[in-house]
Coordinates of C-alpha atoms and ligand atoms in Angstrom, one line a residue:
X189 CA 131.4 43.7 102.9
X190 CA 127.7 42.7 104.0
X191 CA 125.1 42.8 101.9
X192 CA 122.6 44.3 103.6
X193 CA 121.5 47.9 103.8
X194 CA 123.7 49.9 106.1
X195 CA 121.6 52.8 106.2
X196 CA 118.8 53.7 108.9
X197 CA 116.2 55.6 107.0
X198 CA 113.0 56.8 109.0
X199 CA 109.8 54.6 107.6
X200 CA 107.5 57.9 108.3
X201 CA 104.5 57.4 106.2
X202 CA 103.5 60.9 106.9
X203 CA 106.4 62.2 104.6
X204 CA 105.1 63.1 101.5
X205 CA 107.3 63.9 98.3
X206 CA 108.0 67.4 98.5
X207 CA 106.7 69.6 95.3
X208 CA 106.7 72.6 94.2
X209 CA 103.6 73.6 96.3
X210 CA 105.3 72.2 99.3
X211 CA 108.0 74.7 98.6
X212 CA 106.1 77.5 98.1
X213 CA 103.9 77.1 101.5
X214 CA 107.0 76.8 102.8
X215 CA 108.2 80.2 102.0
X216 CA 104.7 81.8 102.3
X217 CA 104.6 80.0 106.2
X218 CA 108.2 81.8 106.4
X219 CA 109.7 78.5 107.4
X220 CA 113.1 77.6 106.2
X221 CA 114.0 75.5 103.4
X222 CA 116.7 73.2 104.0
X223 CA 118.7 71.8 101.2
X224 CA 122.1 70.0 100.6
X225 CA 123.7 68.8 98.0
X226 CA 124.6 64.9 97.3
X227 CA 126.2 63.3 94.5
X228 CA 125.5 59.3 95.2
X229 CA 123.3 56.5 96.7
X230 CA 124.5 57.1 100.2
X231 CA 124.8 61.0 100.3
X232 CA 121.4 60.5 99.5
X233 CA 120.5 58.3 101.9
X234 CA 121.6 60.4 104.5
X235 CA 119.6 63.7 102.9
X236 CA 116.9 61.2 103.0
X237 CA 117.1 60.0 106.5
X238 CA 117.4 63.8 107.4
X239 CA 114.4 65.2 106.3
X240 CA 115.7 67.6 104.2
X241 CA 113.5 69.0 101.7
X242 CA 115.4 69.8 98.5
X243 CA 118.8 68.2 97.3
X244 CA 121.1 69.2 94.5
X245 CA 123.2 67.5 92.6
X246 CA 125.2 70.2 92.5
X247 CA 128.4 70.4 89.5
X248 CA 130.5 71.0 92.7
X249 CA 130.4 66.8 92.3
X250 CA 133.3 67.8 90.0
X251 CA 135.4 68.6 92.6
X252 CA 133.9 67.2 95.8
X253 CA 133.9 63.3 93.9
X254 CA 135.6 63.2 90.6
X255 CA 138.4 65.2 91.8
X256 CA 138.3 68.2 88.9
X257 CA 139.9 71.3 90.2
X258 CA 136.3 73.1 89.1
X259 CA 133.3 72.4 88.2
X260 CA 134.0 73.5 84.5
X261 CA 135.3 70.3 82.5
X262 CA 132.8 68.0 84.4
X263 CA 130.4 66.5 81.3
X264 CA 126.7 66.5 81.6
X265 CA 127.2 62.0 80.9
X266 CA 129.5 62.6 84.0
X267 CA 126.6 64.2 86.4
X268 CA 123.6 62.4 84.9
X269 CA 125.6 59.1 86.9
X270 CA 125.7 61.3 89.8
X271 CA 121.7 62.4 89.3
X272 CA 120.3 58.6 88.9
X273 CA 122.5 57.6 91.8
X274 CA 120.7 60.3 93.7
X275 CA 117.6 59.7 92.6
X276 CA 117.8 55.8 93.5
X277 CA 118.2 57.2 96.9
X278 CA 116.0 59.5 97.6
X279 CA 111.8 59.3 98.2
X280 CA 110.8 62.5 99.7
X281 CA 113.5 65.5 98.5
X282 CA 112.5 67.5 95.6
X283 CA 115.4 66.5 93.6
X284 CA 117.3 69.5 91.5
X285 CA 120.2 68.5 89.2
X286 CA 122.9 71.2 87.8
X287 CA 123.2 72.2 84.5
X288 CA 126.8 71.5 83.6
X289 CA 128.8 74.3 82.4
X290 CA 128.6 74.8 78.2
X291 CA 125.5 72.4 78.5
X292 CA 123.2 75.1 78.2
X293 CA 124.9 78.3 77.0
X294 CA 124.6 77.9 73.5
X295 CA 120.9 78.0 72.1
X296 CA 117.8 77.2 74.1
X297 CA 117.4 74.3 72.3
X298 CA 120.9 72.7 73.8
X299 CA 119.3 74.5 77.4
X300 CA 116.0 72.2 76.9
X301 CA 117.7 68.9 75.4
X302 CA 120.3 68.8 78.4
X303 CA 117.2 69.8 81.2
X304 CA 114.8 67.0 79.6
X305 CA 118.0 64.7 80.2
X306 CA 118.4 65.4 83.7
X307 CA 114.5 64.7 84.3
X308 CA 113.5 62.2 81.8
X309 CA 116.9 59.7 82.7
X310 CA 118.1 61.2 86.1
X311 CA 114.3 61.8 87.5
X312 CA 115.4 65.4 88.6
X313 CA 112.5 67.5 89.8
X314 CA 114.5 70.7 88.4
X315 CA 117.3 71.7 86.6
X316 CA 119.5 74.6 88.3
X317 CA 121.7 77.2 85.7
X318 CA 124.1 79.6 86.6
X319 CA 124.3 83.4 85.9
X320 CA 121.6 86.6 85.8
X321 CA 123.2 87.7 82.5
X322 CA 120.5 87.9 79.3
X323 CA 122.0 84.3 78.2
X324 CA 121.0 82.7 81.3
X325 CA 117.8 84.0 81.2
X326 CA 116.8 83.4 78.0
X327 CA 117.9 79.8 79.0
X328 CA 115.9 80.0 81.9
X329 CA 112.9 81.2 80.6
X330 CA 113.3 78.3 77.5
X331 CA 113.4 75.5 79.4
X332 CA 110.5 76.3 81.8
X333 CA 108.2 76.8 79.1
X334 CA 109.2 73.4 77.9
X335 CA 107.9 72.3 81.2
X336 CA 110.8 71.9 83.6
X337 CA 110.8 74.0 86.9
X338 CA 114.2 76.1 87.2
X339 CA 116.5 77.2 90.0
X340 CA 118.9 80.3 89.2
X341 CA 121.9 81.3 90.5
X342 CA 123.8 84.2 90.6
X343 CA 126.6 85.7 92.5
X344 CA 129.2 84.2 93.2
X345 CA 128.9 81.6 90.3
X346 CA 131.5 78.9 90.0
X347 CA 131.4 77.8 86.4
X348 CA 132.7 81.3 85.3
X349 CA 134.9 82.1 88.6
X350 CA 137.7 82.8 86.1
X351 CA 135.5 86.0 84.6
X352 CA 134.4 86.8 88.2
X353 CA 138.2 87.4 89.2
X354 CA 137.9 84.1 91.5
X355 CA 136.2 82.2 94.3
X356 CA 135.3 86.2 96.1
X357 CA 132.0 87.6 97.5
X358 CA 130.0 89.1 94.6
X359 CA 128.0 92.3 95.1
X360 CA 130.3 94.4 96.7
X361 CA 130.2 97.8 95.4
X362 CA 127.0 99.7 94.9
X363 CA 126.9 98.8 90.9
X364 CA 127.1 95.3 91.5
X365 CA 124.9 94.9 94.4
X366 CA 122.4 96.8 92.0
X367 CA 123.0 94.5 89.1
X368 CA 122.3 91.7 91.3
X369 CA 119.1 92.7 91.9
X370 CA 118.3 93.5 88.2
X371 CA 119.7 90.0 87.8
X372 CA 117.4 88.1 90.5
X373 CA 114.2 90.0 89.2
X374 CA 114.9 89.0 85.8
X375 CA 115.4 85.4 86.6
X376 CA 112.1 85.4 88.3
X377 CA 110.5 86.9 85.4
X378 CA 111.9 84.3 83.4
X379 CA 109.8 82.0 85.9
X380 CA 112.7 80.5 87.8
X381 CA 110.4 78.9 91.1
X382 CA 113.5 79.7 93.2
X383 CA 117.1 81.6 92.9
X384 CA 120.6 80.7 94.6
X385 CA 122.5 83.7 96.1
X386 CA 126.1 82.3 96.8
X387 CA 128.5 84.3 98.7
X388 CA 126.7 87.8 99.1
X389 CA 127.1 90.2 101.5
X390 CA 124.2 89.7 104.0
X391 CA 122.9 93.6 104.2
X392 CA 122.7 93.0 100.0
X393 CA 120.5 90.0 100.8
X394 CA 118.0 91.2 102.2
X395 CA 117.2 93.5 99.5
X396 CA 117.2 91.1 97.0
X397 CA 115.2 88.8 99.2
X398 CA 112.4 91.9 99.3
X399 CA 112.1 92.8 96.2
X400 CA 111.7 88.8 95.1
X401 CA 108.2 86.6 95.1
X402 CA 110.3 83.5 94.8
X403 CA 112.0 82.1 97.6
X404 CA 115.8 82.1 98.1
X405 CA 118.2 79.6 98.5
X406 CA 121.8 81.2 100.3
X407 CA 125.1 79.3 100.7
X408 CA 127.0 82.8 102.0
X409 CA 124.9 85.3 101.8
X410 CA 123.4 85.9 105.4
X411 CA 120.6 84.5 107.0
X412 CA 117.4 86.4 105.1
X413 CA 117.3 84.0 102.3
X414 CA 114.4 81.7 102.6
X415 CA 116.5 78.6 102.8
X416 CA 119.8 77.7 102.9
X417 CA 122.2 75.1 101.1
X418 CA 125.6 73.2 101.7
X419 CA 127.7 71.1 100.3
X420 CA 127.7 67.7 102.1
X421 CA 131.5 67.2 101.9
X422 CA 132.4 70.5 103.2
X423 CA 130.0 70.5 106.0
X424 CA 130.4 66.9 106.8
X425 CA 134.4 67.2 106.7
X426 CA 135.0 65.2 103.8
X427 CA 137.9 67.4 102.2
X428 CA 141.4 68.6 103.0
X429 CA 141.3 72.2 104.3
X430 CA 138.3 74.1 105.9
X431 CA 137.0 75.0 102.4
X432 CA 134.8 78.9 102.1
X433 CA 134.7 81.2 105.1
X434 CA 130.9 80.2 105.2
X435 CA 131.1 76.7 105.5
X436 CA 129.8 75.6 109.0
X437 CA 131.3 72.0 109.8
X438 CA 128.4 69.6 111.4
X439 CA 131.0 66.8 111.5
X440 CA 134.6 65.7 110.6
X441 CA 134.9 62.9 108.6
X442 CA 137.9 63.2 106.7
X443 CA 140.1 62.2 109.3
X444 CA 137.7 58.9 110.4
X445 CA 137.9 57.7 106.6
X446 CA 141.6 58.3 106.8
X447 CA 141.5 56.6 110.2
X448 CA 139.6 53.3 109.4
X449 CA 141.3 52.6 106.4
X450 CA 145.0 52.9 107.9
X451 CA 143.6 50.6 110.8
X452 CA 142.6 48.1 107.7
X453 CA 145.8 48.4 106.6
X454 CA 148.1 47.7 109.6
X455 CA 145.5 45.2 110.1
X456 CA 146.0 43.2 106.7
X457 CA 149.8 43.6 107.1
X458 CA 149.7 41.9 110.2
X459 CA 147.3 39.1 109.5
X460 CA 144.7 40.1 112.2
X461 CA 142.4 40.5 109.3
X462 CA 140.8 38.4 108.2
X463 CA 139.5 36.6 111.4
X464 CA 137.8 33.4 111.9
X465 CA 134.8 35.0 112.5
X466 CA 135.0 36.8 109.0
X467 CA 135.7 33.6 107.2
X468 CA 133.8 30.8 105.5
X469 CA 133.8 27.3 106.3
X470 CA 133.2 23.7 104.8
X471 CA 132.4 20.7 105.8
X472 CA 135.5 17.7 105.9
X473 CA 133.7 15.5 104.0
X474 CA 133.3 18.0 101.1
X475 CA 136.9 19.0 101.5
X476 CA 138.3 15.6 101.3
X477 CA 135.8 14.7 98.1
X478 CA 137.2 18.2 96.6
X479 CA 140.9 17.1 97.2
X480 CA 140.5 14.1 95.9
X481 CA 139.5 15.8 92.7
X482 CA 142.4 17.8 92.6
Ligands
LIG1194 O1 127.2 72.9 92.7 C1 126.8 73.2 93.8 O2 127.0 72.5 94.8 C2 126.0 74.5 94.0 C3 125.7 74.9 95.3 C4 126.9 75.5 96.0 C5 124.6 75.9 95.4 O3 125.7 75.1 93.0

């Protein structure tokens, strides 16, 4: 493998660090916030190289690299690797790291200690929680006024699928549509900066997005949000199966990966690789005084 940097990363001196502000003149300018998740140096890279303005190491890493079937058992030591990875490859995102499920639930003072560990040793910009419920807000609204800028998240919400009845569109009868709302308001109030809507019915949205100041952030639910989000294996193609009905696929990688390697392979197991031209030499006179040696 060489040594040098694989990666072609736009030297724009004009991109600034995005910040909060940036965000929020963003939303007020009504243009859209992009942001993708990334769990490592070169997902990050290729946020970087983007342009995208906000990434999230999102606890989907559980799943998407460390192969849990959900993003429950993962361990915040397990996503503070993922975050400081991230964070050695990004300059201009703001970064956002994930709260790891029963990292936060217990007292506000668990909430802050895991949300000053994600920005003090993973250099995350923000911390995002899961869940509208009073819990979550009172976690919300602990660790911002110990300084830290939160992103909520509420409908469909992965770490408590189980309780949700599944991976299924949240908000659609008239109760819980209304109790989304209650939720997204009460999130703000707690000062979250932004709120996830995940898997929403579109028409439901839009009335959450108008009764908010903050901006959104949708991954399924519609296009009013102010931004939207993805994860980078499922819209890059790096997974088996098509993955959520709202997944748009940008590229298919999967099958290259799977590709190159059996090409490497069949390679090895017919001597074609290595080559000559992938091979080091040394001089005869040093290879004679080295046998002699021997
Ligand atoms: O963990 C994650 O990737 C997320 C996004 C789906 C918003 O929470």
């Amino acid at each position: 493998m060489s040594s040098a940097p694989q990666f072609t990363v736009p030297n724009d001196a004009s991109r600034l660090p995005v910040t909060l502000r940036t965000i929020e003149d963003k939303h007020h300018r009504a243009e859209p916030l992009v942001m993708v998740t990334a769990y490592d140096f070169p997902s990050a890279r290729a946020a970087e190289a983007a342009g995208v303005d906000m990434v999230l190491v999102g606890d989907s890493g559980a799943m998407t690299v460390l192969g849990y079937p959900s993003t429950v058992p993962v361990e915040t030591d397990e996503l503070m690797v993922l975050a400081k990875a991230v964070r050695r490859g990004i300059n201009t995102p703001f970064l956002v790291a994930d709260l790891p499920f029963g990292s936060y639930e217990q007292s506000d003072a668990q909430a802050i200690g895991t949300a000053v560990r994600f920005v003090k040793e993973a250099g995350a910009d923000a911390v995002k929680l899961e869940r509208g419920n009073d819990t979550s807000v009172a976690r919300a609204r602990a660790i911002v006024q110990a300084g830290i800028p939160v992103v909520g998240h509420i409908g469909l919400t992965p770490q408590t699928a189980t309780a949700l009845g599944g991976y299924r569109a949240q908000g659609k009868s008239a109760a819980a549509a209304a109790g989304l709302v209650q939720e997204a308001l009460a999130l703000q109030d707690a000062g979250c900066f932004c709120i996830v809507l995940e898997a929403i019915p579109a028409a439901v949205t839009e009335e959450i997005v108008a009764r908010l100041e903050v901006p959104t952030i949708g991954i399924g639910a519609g296009p009013a949000t102010a931004g939207q989000v993805l994860v980078f294996h499922d819209m890059l193609g790096i997974r088996e199966g098509r993955g959520a009905k709202f997944v748009q696929r940008y590229a298919d990688i999967q099958p290259e990966m799977n590709a190159g390697i059996a090409a490497y392979a069949a390679d090895v197991r017919e001597h074609r690789y290595p080559a000559p031209e992938h091979t080091y030499s040394i001089d005869e006179e040093t290879l004679s005084a080295f046998r002699a040696q021997l």
